[in-house]
XYZ file of C-alpha atoms in Angstrom:
689
model
C 28.438 -49.209 8.908
C 28.495 -47.345 5.601
C 30.946 -44.450 5.502
C 29.931 -41.562 3.250
C 31.752 -38.605 1.772
C 30.308 -35.506 0.118
C 32.523 -32.736 -1.180
C 31.686 -29.053 -1.322
C 31.443 -27.423 -4.722
C 34.970 -26.789 -5.950
C 35.299 -24.083 -8.576
C 37.809 -23.907 -11.404
C 37.836 -20.385 -12.793
C 38.240 -21.695 -16.318
C 35.719 -22.647 -19.040
C 34.323 -26.177 -19.054
C 36.046 -27.143 -22.329
C 39.498 -26.210 -21.027
C 38.908 -28.118 -17.793
C 37.925 -31.192 -19.835
C 41.161 -30.971 -21.788
C 43.066 -30.899 -18.478
C 41.028 -33.842 -17.173
C 41.841 -36.022 -20.204
C 45.562 -35.527 -19.594
C 45.184 -37.712 -16.497
C 44.824 -40.786 -18.708
C 46.095 -43.399 -19.323
C 48.601 -42.657 -16.509
C 49.156 -39.724 -14.185
C 52.584 -39.252 -12.539
C 51.082 -36.596 -10.248
C 48.944 -39.287 -8.569
C 51.409 -42.033 -7.497
C 48.703 -44.495 -6.427
C 47.184 -44.365 -9.941
C 49.103 -47.094 -11.769
C 47.319 -46.777 -15.097
C 44.087 -47.312 -16.984
C 42.742 -49.179 -19.981
C 39.755 -48.227 -22.143
C 37.211 -51.057 -22.171
C 34.643 -49.446 -24.451
C 33.961 -46.104 -26.101
C 30.975 -44.675 -27.982
C 29.655 -41.380 -29.319
C 26.226 -40.112 -30.177
C 25.346 -39.498 -33.822
C 25.889 -35.749 -33.536
C 29.054 -36.173 -31.480
C 27.603 -34.295 -28.492
C 27.786 -37.248 -26.077
C 30.959 -39.226 -25.508
C 30.840 -42.329 -23.291
C 34.029 -44.047 -22.103
C 34.375 -47.060 -19.817
C 37.781 -47.695 -18.263
C 39.498 -50.168 -15.990
C 41.766 -48.341 -13.527
C 44.474 -49.867 -11.359
C 45.279 -48.309 -7.972
C 48.182 -49.281 -5.741
C 47.188 -50.471 -2.272
C 48.784 -48.226 0.335
C 48.496 -50.480 3.368
C 50.861 -52.206 5.807
C 52.901 -54.935 4.115
C 51.448 -57.611 6.390
C 47.894 -56.722 5.365
C 48.828 -56.750 1.664
C 50.443 -60.145 2.119
C 47.381 -61.576 3.888
C 44.912 -60.410 1.226
C 47.305 -61.323 -1.566
C 47.054 -58.162 -3.690
C 49.333 -55.218 -4.442
C 46.749 -53.230 -6.391
C 42.976 -53.021 -6.796
C 40.879 -52.527 -9.917
C 38.096 -49.974 -10.289
C 35.668 -49.704 -13.175
C 34.874 -46.170 -14.291
C 32.181 -44.885 -16.630
C 32.417 -41.319 -17.970
C 29.505 -39.639 -19.745
C 30.663 -36.370 -21.321
C 27.923 -34.182 -22.815
C 29.483 -31.373 -24.856
C 26.118 -29.853 -25.638
C 25.013 -29.605 -21.997
C 28.613 -28.998 -20.902
C 28.553 -31.721 -18.213
C 30.707 -34.701 -17.300
C 29.282 -37.382 -15.020
C 31.605 -40.056 -13.635
C 30.566 -43.278 -11.926
C 33.109 -45.671 -10.439
C 33.033 -48.826 -8.335
C 35.520 -51.457 -7.231
C 35.894 -54.766 -9.022
C 38.477 -56.222 -6.626
C 36.907 -57.777 -3.479
C 33.464 -56.668 -4.704
C 31.758 -59.360 -2.612
C 33.452 -58.158 0.564
C 33.811 -54.409 0.077
C 31.589 -52.054 -1.907
C 33.067 -48.705 -2.923
C 31.001 -46.315 -5.035
C 31.972 -42.882 -6.283
C 30.090 -40.253 -8.274
C 31.678 -37.089 -9.661
C 30.370 -34.311 -11.859
C 31.778 -31.337 -13.715
C 29.198 -28.687 -14.591
C 29.089 -25.055 -15.653
C 28.895 -22.516 -12.845
C 25.269 -21.311 -12.635
C 26.293 -17.644 -12.404
C 29.385 -17.538 -14.599
C 29.462 -19.681 -17.732
C 33.249 -19.323 -17.969
C 33.750 -21.162 -14.665
C 33.438 -24.880 -13.944
C 32.068 -26.564 -10.815
C 33.195 -29.934 -9.523
C 31.465 -32.165 -6.969
C 32.048 -35.686 -5.776
C 30.459 -38.135 -3.383
C 31.445 -41.613 -2.301
C 30.395 -44.440 -0.019
C 32.314 -47.302 1.569
C 30.581 -50.452 2.841
C 32.900 -53.096 4.310
C 30.895 -56.284 4.758
C 33.722 -58.612 5.728
C 37.472 -58.506 5.235
C 39.378 -61.288 6.954
C 38.864 -59.701 10.369
C 40.531 -56.450 9.308
C 37.324 -54.454 8.741
C 38.188 -51.608 11.112
C 41.786 -51.298 9.899
C 40.690 -51.342 6.268
C 38.089 -48.652 6.884
C 40.675 -46.308 8.401
C 43.200 -46.968 5.637
C 40.622 -46.530 2.878
C 39.219 -43.252 4.254
C 42.711 -41.844 4.852
C 43.824 -42.703 1.326
C 40.625 -41.424 -0.238
C 40.734 -38.027 1.477
C 44.406 -37.652 0.510
C 43.471 -38.285 -3.122
C 40.620 -35.760 -2.864
C 43.105 -33.034 -1.988
C 45.471 -34.192 -4.712
C 42.734 -34.302 -7.373
C 42.192 -30.549 -7.567
C 45.937 -29.884 -7.563
C 46.351 -32.218 -10.539
C 43.644 -30.463 -12.585
C 45.197 -27.082 -11.749
C 48.598 -28.466 -12.819
C 47.343 -29.575 -16.215
C 45.414 -26.330 -16.728
C 48.596 -24.347 -16.163
C 50.467 -26.716 -18.466
C 47.912 -26.197 -21.249
C 48.072 -22.424 -20.895
C 51.891 -22.432 -20.854
C 51.801 -24.449 -24.094
C 49.536 -21.847 -25.688
C 46.212 -23.639 -25.330
C 44.122 -21.082 -23.519
C 40.793 -21.411 -25.319
C 38.861 -24.353 -26.719
C 35.715 -23.667 -28.778
C 32.415 -24.840 -27.439
C 30.701 -27.717 -29.114
C 28.246 -26.916 -31.913
C 26.360 -29.123 -34.425
C 28.428 -30.101 -37.456
C 26.800 -27.630 -39.934
C 27.224 -24.699 -37.579
C 30.825 -25.633 -36.931
C 31.614 -25.700 -40.666
C 29.997 -22.314 -41.317
C 31.581 -20.640 -38.346
C 34.926 -22.405 -38.340
C 36.784 -19.312 -39.445
C 35.296 -17.305 -36.563
C 36.320 -19.784 -33.892
C 39.644 -19.386 -32.111
C 42.061 -22.218 -32.890
C 44.047 -24.225 -30.402
C 47.377 -22.671 -29.664
C 46.403 -19.252 -31.039
C 47.355 -17.024 -28.143
C 46.113 -13.992 -30.036
C 42.523 -15.268 -29.787
C 42.948 -16.417 -26.231
C 40.046 -15.721 -23.869
C 41.682 -17.209 -20.784
C 45.300 -16.330 -20.082
C 44.716 -16.576 -16.344
C 41.752 -17.563 -14.198
C 38.711 -15.616 -15.307
C 38.404 -12.197 -13.721
C 34.654 -12.098 -14.172
C 32.728 -10.758 -11.240
C 32.701 -13.079 -8.250
C 29.124 -14.110 -7.420
C 27.888 -12.226 -4.383
C 26.123 -15.234 -2.997
C 27.917 -17.501 -0.553
C 26.167 -20.518 -2.055
C 26.741 -21.908 -5.512
C 25.280 -24.804 -7.406
C 22.400 -25.617 -9.693
C 19.875 -25.603 -6.853
C 21.403 -22.652 -4.981
C 21.966 -24.532 -1.710
C 25.456 -25.964 -2.128
C 28.606 -24.786 -0.421
C 31.564 -23.444 -2.345
C 34.971 -24.707 -1.177
C 36.400 -21.191 -1.503
C 33.599 -19.851 0.709
C 34.393 -22.515 3.323
C 38.060 -21.549 3.347
C 37.281 -17.834 3.425
C 34.434 -17.727 5.954
C 34.666 -20.950 7.965
C 38.372 -21.713 7.978
C 40.446 -24.635 6.792
C 38.667 -27.995 7.004
C 39.852 -31.445 6.030
C 37.899 -33.185 3.255
C 36.069 -35.353 5.789
C 35.198 -32.317 7.915
C 33.857 -30.551 4.824
C 31.843 -33.650 4.057
C 30.311 -33.761 7.557
C 29.326 -30.103 7.295
C 27.673 -30.589 3.916
C 25.855 -33.770 4.955
C 24.500 -32.215 8.168
C 23.495 -29.051 6.343
C 21.734 -31.061 3.637
C 19.894 -33.101 6.278
C 18.677 -29.883 7.930
C 17.444 -28.532 4.602
C 15.442 -31.712 4.038
C 13.990 -32.091 7.537
C 13.618 -28.536 8.903
C 11.162 -26.287 7.173
C 12.033 -22.639 6.933
C 15.255 -21.101 8.242
C 18.184 -23.356 9.115
C 21.174 -22.371 11.279
C 24.082 -20.517 9.762
C 27.024 -22.590 8.594
C 29.230 -21.250 11.410
C 26.660 -22.447 13.950
C 26.397 -25.928 12.398
C 30.180 -26.203 12.318
C 30.424 -25.471 16.054
C 28.272 -28.504 16.870
C 30.371 -30.708 14.588
C 33.551 -29.538 16.307
C 31.986 -30.129 19.727
C 31.415 -33.775 18.779
C 34.745 -34.244 16.970
C 32.901 -34.341 13.625
C 30.947 -37.447 14.589
C 27.950 -36.832 12.346
C 25.245 -38.660 14.302
C 26.296 -37.218 17.663
C 26.514 -33.683 16.251
C 23.091 -34.054 14.617
C 21.523 -35.196 17.900
C 23.128 -32.328 19.850
C 22.097 -29.746 17.245
C 18.494 -30.997 17.074
C 18.128 -30.753 20.841
C 19.514 -27.225 20.725
C 17.182 -26.174 17.912
C 14.198 -27.454 19.898
C 15.436 -25.529 22.951
C 15.851 -22.340 20.902
C 12.345 -22.672 19.502
C 10.808 -23.414 22.906
C 12.450 -20.385 24.542
C 12.323 -18.122 21.445
C 16.056 -17.528 21.672
C 16.239 -16.254 18.080
C 14.347 -13.154 19.231
C 16.343 -12.656 22.430
C 18.503 -9.756 21.234
C 15.411 -7.891 20.062
C 13.243 -8.593 23.108
C 15.599 -8.797 26.111
C 16.248 -5.628 28.042
C 18.288 -6.217 31.222
C 16.905 -4.626 34.397
C 18.635 -1.401 35.401
C 19.980 -3.171 38.486
C 21.757 -5.726 36.287
C 23.269 -3.010 34.128
C 24.647 -1.352 37.251
C 25.884 -4.340 39.264
C 26.658 -7.032 36.659
C 30.402 -6.516 36.224
C 30.763 -7.723 32.635
C 30.834 -6.247 29.144
C 32.411 -6.280 25.671
C 35.806 -4.612 25.199
C 37.385 -4.497 21.696
C 39.081 -7.749 20.595
C 42.075 -9.926 21.393
C 45.287 -10.200 19.390
C 43.699 -12.763 17.031
C 40.670 -10.592 16.263
C 38.276 -12.465 18.552
C 35.689 -10.295 20.351
C 36.802 -9.763 23.956
C 34.397 -10.035 26.892
C 35.591 -8.784 30.285
C 34.080 -10.205 33.480
C 35.124 -8.822 36.874
C 33.766 -11.811 38.785
C 35.590 -10.983 42.014
C 33.790 -7.617 42.165
C 30.374 -9.117 41.471
C 27.873 -9.824 44.243
C 26.399 -13.001 42.790
C 24.261 -13.674 45.843
C 22.908 -10.119 45.873
C 22.129 -10.232 42.148
C 20.262 -13.514 42.474
C 18.247 -12.191 45.426
C 17.518 -8.929 43.583
C 16.659 -10.083 40.034
C 16.337 -13.873 40.304
C 18.162 -16.740 38.654
C 16.091 -16.650 35.448
C 16.976 -13.008 34.747
C 20.664 -13.812 35.195
C 20.351 -16.773 32.812
C 18.602 -14.594 30.224
C 21.410 -12.078 30.506
C 24.077 -14.761 30.015
C 22.222 -16.056 26.955
C 22.012 -12.556 25.505
C 25.793 -12.244 25.939
C 26.237 -15.537 24.058
C 23.943 -14.375 21.245
C 25.762 -11.054 21.035
C 29.084 -12.911 20.938
C 28.035 -14.877 17.851
C 26.911 -11.666 16.180
C 30.232 -9.975 16.955
C 32.157 -12.948 15.547
C 30.347 -12.507 12.232
C 31.165 -8.806 12.259
C 34.845 -9.431 12.999
C 34.999 -12.052 10.235
C 33.942 -9.384 7.740
C 36.113 -6.685 9.324
C 39.361 -8.692 9.376
C 38.727 -10.822 6.288
C 39.360 -14.165 8.006
C 37.177 -16.704 9.821
C 36.477 -15.782 13.451
C 34.000 -18.136 15.105
C 34.736 -17.717 18.821
C 35.447 -15.044 21.388
C 37.832 -14.550 24.283
C 36.739 -14.015 27.879
C 38.974 -12.172 30.345
C 37.996 -12.970 33.960
C 39.410 -10.830 36.761
C 39.182 -12.634 40.100
C 40.476 -9.886 42.351
C 38.088 -9.824 45.309
C 36.960 -13.453 44.916
C 36.292 -14.892 48.364
C 34.226 -17.438 50.205
C 30.962 -15.585 49.626
C 31.166 -16.721 46.005
C 30.742 -20.296 47.300
C 27.128 -19.594 48.314
C 25.544 -22.850 47.158
C 22.478 -21.508 45.286
C 24.894 -19.232 43.406
C 27.201 -22.138 42.570
C 24.214 -24.243 41.459
C 22.979 -21.374 39.272
C 26.462 -21.071 37.747
C 26.521 -24.801 37.017
C 23.107 -24.549 35.371
C 24.298 -21.672 33.173
C 27.417 -23.631 32.206
C 25.223 -26.605 31.289
C 22.904 -24.480 29.119
C 25.761 -22.676 27.361
C 27.744 -25.887 26.787
C 24.701 -27.577 25.238
C 23.620 -24.703 22.992
C 26.712 -22.576 22.302
C 29.497 -25.151 21.872
C 32.904 -24.061 20.628
C 32.054 -20.367 20.993
C 34.714 -19.793 23.637
C 38.087 -19.500 21.962
C 40.086 -18.690 25.074
C 39.397 -17.852 28.725
C 42.044 -15.790 30.499
C 41.858 -15.837 34.313
C 43.899 -13.167 36.093
C 44.618 -12.305 39.733
C 43.347 -15.658 41.016
C 43.364 -15.787 44.852
C 43.940 -18.800 47.101
C 40.231 -19.564 47.287
C 40.005 -20.096 43.524
C 41.041 -23.800 43.563
C 38.000 -24.568 45.729
C 35.631 -22.905 43.256
C 37.398 -24.497 40.289
C 37.217 -27.955 41.856
C 33.467 -27.466 42.295
C 32.689 -26.403 38.725
C 35.358 -28.052 36.557
C 33.659 -31.490 36.365
C 30.727 -29.813 34.620
C 32.851 -28.197 31.917
C 33.555 -30.057 28.688
C 37.154 -31.223 28.354
C 37.627 -29.350 25.053
C 36.438 -26.164 26.761
C 38.581 -26.775 29.847
C 41.716 -26.858 27.701
C 41.012 -23.255 26.680
C 41.223 -22.003 30.275
C 44.481 -20.166 31.024
C 45.276 -18.811 34.469
C 47.687 -16.179 35.782
C 47.829 -15.865 39.567
C 50.525 -13.202 39.787
C 49.715 -9.572 40.478
C 51.676 -8.234 37.495
C 50.094 -9.725 34.382
C 51.147 -7.067 31.859
C 54.693 -8.273 31.178
C 56.034 -11.086 28.951
C 54.020 -14.262 29.422
C 51.040 -12.205 30.561
C 48.217 -10.341 28.870
C 50.523 -8.823 26.267
C 50.735 -12.277 24.652
C 46.977 -12.310 24.056
C 45.862 -8.671 23.897
C 47.238 -5.667 22.066
C 48.904 -3.285 24.479
C 46.416 -0.509 23.727
C 43.377 -2.607 24.744
C 44.623 -3.947 28.114
C 42.065 -2.591 30.642
C 43.145 0.185 32.964
C 42.214 -1.764 36.107
C 44.797 -4.389 35.085
C 47.541 -1.820 34.626
C 46.835 -1.050 30.976
C 46.163 2.306 29.358
C 42.721 1.545 27.890
C 39.670 2.849 29.706
C 37.316 -0.083 30.273
C 33.633 0.805 30.590
C 32.640 -2.492 32.213
C 30.599 -1.806 35.412
C 32.615 -2.212 38.588
C 29.957 -4.307 40.315
C 29.877 -4.058 44.093
C 27.446 -5.179 46.786
C 23.773 -5.027 45.898
C 21.860 -3.167 48.650
C 19.482 -5.423 50.568
C 16.752 -2.864 49.973
C 16.766 -3.943 46.307
C 16.215 -7.638 47.078
C 13.022 -9.294 45.922
C 10.447 -9.647 48.665
C 9.592 -13.053 50.105
C 6.351 -12.988 48.100
C 8.206 -12.192 44.855
C 10.726 -14.938 45.498
C 7.951 -17.418 46.234
C 6.209 -16.342 43.016
C 9.200 -17.441 40.926
C 9.626 -20.551 43.126
C 13.111 -19.343 44.001
C 12.961 -19.729 47.786
C 11.731 -23.302 47.457
C 14.555 -24.160 45.045
C 17.165 -22.665 47.345
C 15.882 -24.451 50.428
C 15.958 -27.770 48.603
C 19.727 -27.363 48.556
C 20.005 -27.161 52.330
C 19.221 -29.279 55.368
C 17.530 -27.673 58.352
C 18.651 -28.046 61.945
C 17.653 -26.806 65.396
C 20.223 -26.072 68.075
C 19.170 -26.585 71.692
C 20.899 -25.055 74.665
C 23.488 -27.582 75.817
C 22.797 -29.784 72.814
C 24.794 -28.605 69.774
C 24.064 -29.858 66.283
C 26.951 -31.841 64.786
C 27.670 -33.329 61.373
C 30.316 -36.023 60.994
C 32.417 -36.159 57.834
C 34.641 -39.155 57.162
C 37.879 -38.220 55.341
C 39.916 -41.058 53.859
C 42.944 -39.059 52.717
C 44.567 -35.785 53.666
C 44.280 -32.640 51.565
C 40.630 -33.215 50.835
C 38.507 -30.076 51.103
C 35.450 -29.720 53.348
C 33.243 -26.816 52.269
C 30.235 -25.459 54.145
C 27.503 -22.949 53.580
C 24.862 -22.129 56.200
C 22.308 -19.445 57.036
C 21.326 -18.550 60.621
C 17.545 -18.149 60.633
C 17.035 -17.620 64.381
C 19.324 -16.901 67.306
C 23.113 -16.679 67.549
C 25.393 -19.697 67.238
C 29.081 -20.566 67.463
C 30.469 -22.665 64.616
C 33.525 -24.897 65.113
C 35.282 -27.681 63.233
C 36.912 -30.611 65.061
C 39.045 -33.588 64.064
C 39.097 -36.963 65.804
C 40.727 -40.255 64.908
C 37.826 -42.341 66.247
C 34.324 -42.331 64.860
C 31.695 -41.100 67.364
C 28.621 -43.303 67.752
C 25.629 -41.898 65.961
C 22.282 -41.572 67.627
C 18.905 -42.017 65.943
C 19.376 -38.860 63.872
C 19.794 -38.701 60.109
C 23.015 -40.220 58.717
C 25.929 -37.852 59.235
C 24.063 -35.544 61.618
C 23.530 -35.786 65.361
C 22.758 -33.655 68.387
C 23.535 -34.070 72.043
C 26.973 -32.660 72.822
C 28.773 -35.935 72.126
C 32.273 -34.517 72.492
C 31.795 -33.364 76.074
C 29.385 -36.127 77.148
C 31.904 -38.825 76.247
C 34.512 -37.125 78.347
C 37.005 -37.041 75.534
C 40.183 -35.177 76.286
C 41.209 -32.315 74.017
C 44.358 -32.843 71.941
C 44.594 -36.576 72.669
C 41.096 -37.662 71.510
C 40.038 -34.658 69.476
C 41.338 -31.298 68.360
C 39.746 -28.113 67.119
C 40.976 -27.344 63.578
C 38.798 -24.317 62.814
C 38.699 -21.343 65.155
C 35.260 -20.744 66.727
C 33.156 -18.332 64.701
C 30.292 -16.400 66.286
C 27.400 -16.198 63.831
C 24.536 -13.774 64.394
C 20.933 -14.166 63.363
C 20.593 -13.376 59.643
C 24.218 -14.167 58.835
C 25.113 -16.285 55.797
C 28.407 -18.137 56.183
C 30.516 -19.789 53.493
C 33.821 -21.457 54.232
C 36.214 -24.306 53.514
C 38.946 -26.316 55.203
C 41.764 -28.249 53.556
C 42.202 -31.322 55.731
C 45.636 -32.214 56.996
C 44.926 -35.742 58.242
C 42.464 -38.538 57.450
C 39.871 -39.415 60.058
C 36.551 -37.993 61.234
C 35.775 -34.285 61.139
C 32.827 -32.768 62.997
C 31.056 -29.582 61.984
C 29.484 -28.218 65.176
C 26.917 -25.484 65.792
C 26.151 -24.599 69.416
C 24.188 -21.787 70.992
C 26.109 -18.633 71.719
C 25.926 -17.439 75.325
C 27.127 -14.098 76.558
C 29.833 -14.336 79.287
C 28.599 -13.912 82.843
C 24.955 -14.769 82.132
C 25.081 -18.517 82.717
C 22.412 -18.525 85.504
C 20.102 -16.351 83.446
C 20.559 -18.631 80.406
C 19.730 -21.721 82.479
C 16.578 -20.108 83.920
C 15.526 -18.988 80.459
C 16.049 -22.483 79.097
C 13.923 -23.986 81.951
C 11.020 -21.602 81.369
C 11.295 -21.634 77.525
C 11.925 -25.192 76.455
C 12.393 -26.029 72.784
C 14.736 -24.908 70.035
C 16.449 -21.616 70.603
C 18.377 -21.436 67.297
C 17.546 -22.528 63.780
C 19.754 -22.829 60.707
C 19.953 -24.162 57.144
C 23.232 -25.808 56.186
C 24.989 -27.539 53.307
C 28.386 -29.218 53.196
C 30.423 -30.991 50.562
C 33.752 -32.822 50.372
C 36.035 -32.182 47.404
C 38.384 -35.008 46.463
C 42.026 -34.557 47.362
C 43.202 -35.442 43.863
C 41.044 -32.798 42.169
C 41.960 -30.074 44.651
C 45.708 -30.772 44.473
C 45.549 -30.480 40.673
C 43.876 -27.076 40.957
C 46.386 -25.907 43.581
C 49.231 -27.077 41.378
C 47.881 -24.979 38.509
C 47.533 -21.933 40.751
C 51.053 -22.237 42.144
C 52.661 -22.743 38.720
C 51.318 -19.593 37.062
C 52.663 -16.708 39.110
C 54.795 -15.358 36.251
C 52.846 -16.338 33.147
C 49.653 -17.909 31.855
C 49.383 -21.676 32.108
C 46.659 -24.187 31.400
C 44.492 -25.297 34.287
C 45.719 -28.750 35.170
C 43.725 -31.781 36.206
C 46.869 -33.628 37.254
C 47.820 -34.140 40.853
C 50.978 -32.957 42.489
C 52.400 -32.880 45.959
C 51.687 -29.831 48.038
C 52.878 -28.443 51.324
C 50.635 -30.599 53.464
C 49.563 -27.589 55.482
C 45.973 -27.001 56.442
C 44.220 -24.024 54.905
C 40.869 -22.813 56.134
C 38.637 -19.791 55.939
C 35.101 -18.689 56.625
C 33.328 -15.543 55.557
C 30.154 -13.849 56.678
C 28.552 -12.695 53.442
C 25.111 -11.463 54.665
């Protein structure tokens, strides 16, 4: 594979002629570049008028590689051939170089150019590009590639420092101006009017030129090249190879995408998301650009107006910035009725709203970059989980959340700088275990959690937010205008017809299995647990009748009937004559569920074995005869329900619990590691509506 490097435009705020004088001081040797052992002029020629000067050199570079590798290849230095074409008239220097040593095995090519800045003739631009093609190298191809790229990028950084060093040396010696080239006759006539070398009285450049800085972010002869100073100022510090990836991807977009291309900050996010792997970042960015075009996301901020219901009940909004200048978004998730919002406005409206928040976040980052004078490319999200409970585990809501995470991860990578979770309750590890596998590892590392109730002291919010912006509901003094959320009235829900129109009901029901409960024949689901401290979660809706829900544990596996795998009906526990305590035990207290109820719950298992989720008809005390007569005259199902269950791995849940228990007095990173826990069984169920 051919490795390529392309530099941004680096600007020396000195005239071309002075920069050339500094460049020539690098030869024949340069103590400032230790790997450069020396050079020898092979040939030299000038044009008749003296405007063009061509020099060919042989340069020796020390091999900075492990001693064993140097011994195997039998060389301590390598030879490069360099050809310089200096045009005084056009004020350009073009440099071509290639390796002579191991030329049949390794091909290294480099091109550099010094040109006059297109908007300031007293400044000089420098660009370089290179390629490395290792065809074969004694089985050390991969090692050589890493060594070569590391050494090359180190020399790139050193190159500009060396030119700056010699420029300062020239100026300190009194050489601050060198006349421009002119034809011989003109030079003779005007010699007395030209400043002479070393004449500080005629100096035009005592310090870098103070001429007006070009307003444009781009510089270069074709107006589409990036300035290294602009990168540092607006995008942040990048290594030479990272700069190269940005420039190559940007250039590819200019060649292949007609019209507007993404902003540099946006391109850089995709490169960071793929660890600056150019091909992977290009593929991810192209898919995102197609998605944006298909859904007209570029127009979202101008066209999207959230429904009034969302503005009232969606408990999220922007709130100043964090201590690093990142825009701060506050989300009171525990106060938000996610199920009610989805039933009132639909999943698509919620997704549109989340996308508009992401678009607004990028816009605010640009504004903060200008306001604070430093690169700000991401925002901080403060999530308050007070009030989070089992109703937030409603499966269509969790699936919608996972879909939103997937869309945001794919199209807004590296936009989240930090996520601060405060007041996390005991149910949080269950939710985190459900969603964390769908979150990119780089993003997951930005999640910080504080489970204590007092998060304003040292180790808390004060480490990430200025004191005067900590929201009032978290004990701060700043009034936060984020909506408080609350339960969405059922009267505002979409009708069945409206839900069917957006295909929402069908999507939700695909999540669940249906079951009928007969009198005397409960519906049961068996769950095999191989290790303790796994988590069984359930979510069910009672469509008709009243039922009693229970959870049992048994060490022996009941025999399944002809029903679907995992589910059975027929009152197996009582029919088999099993004895309570010895053969089975109830581990979840019976819960009476009324028609129309929606139940979400979870149970942390204490022992391995078989667990049975059981739904049986609810009978009022003292009406047994009446119930039997009713059952005889009205055969068939008396109760109907939709249910969903899932088992969360013990290892994942213990890691989440460990994180929760370790952050009661300060923020800590959410851990994926396992740890021992108390071994006690935790369970809860909630009727959400």
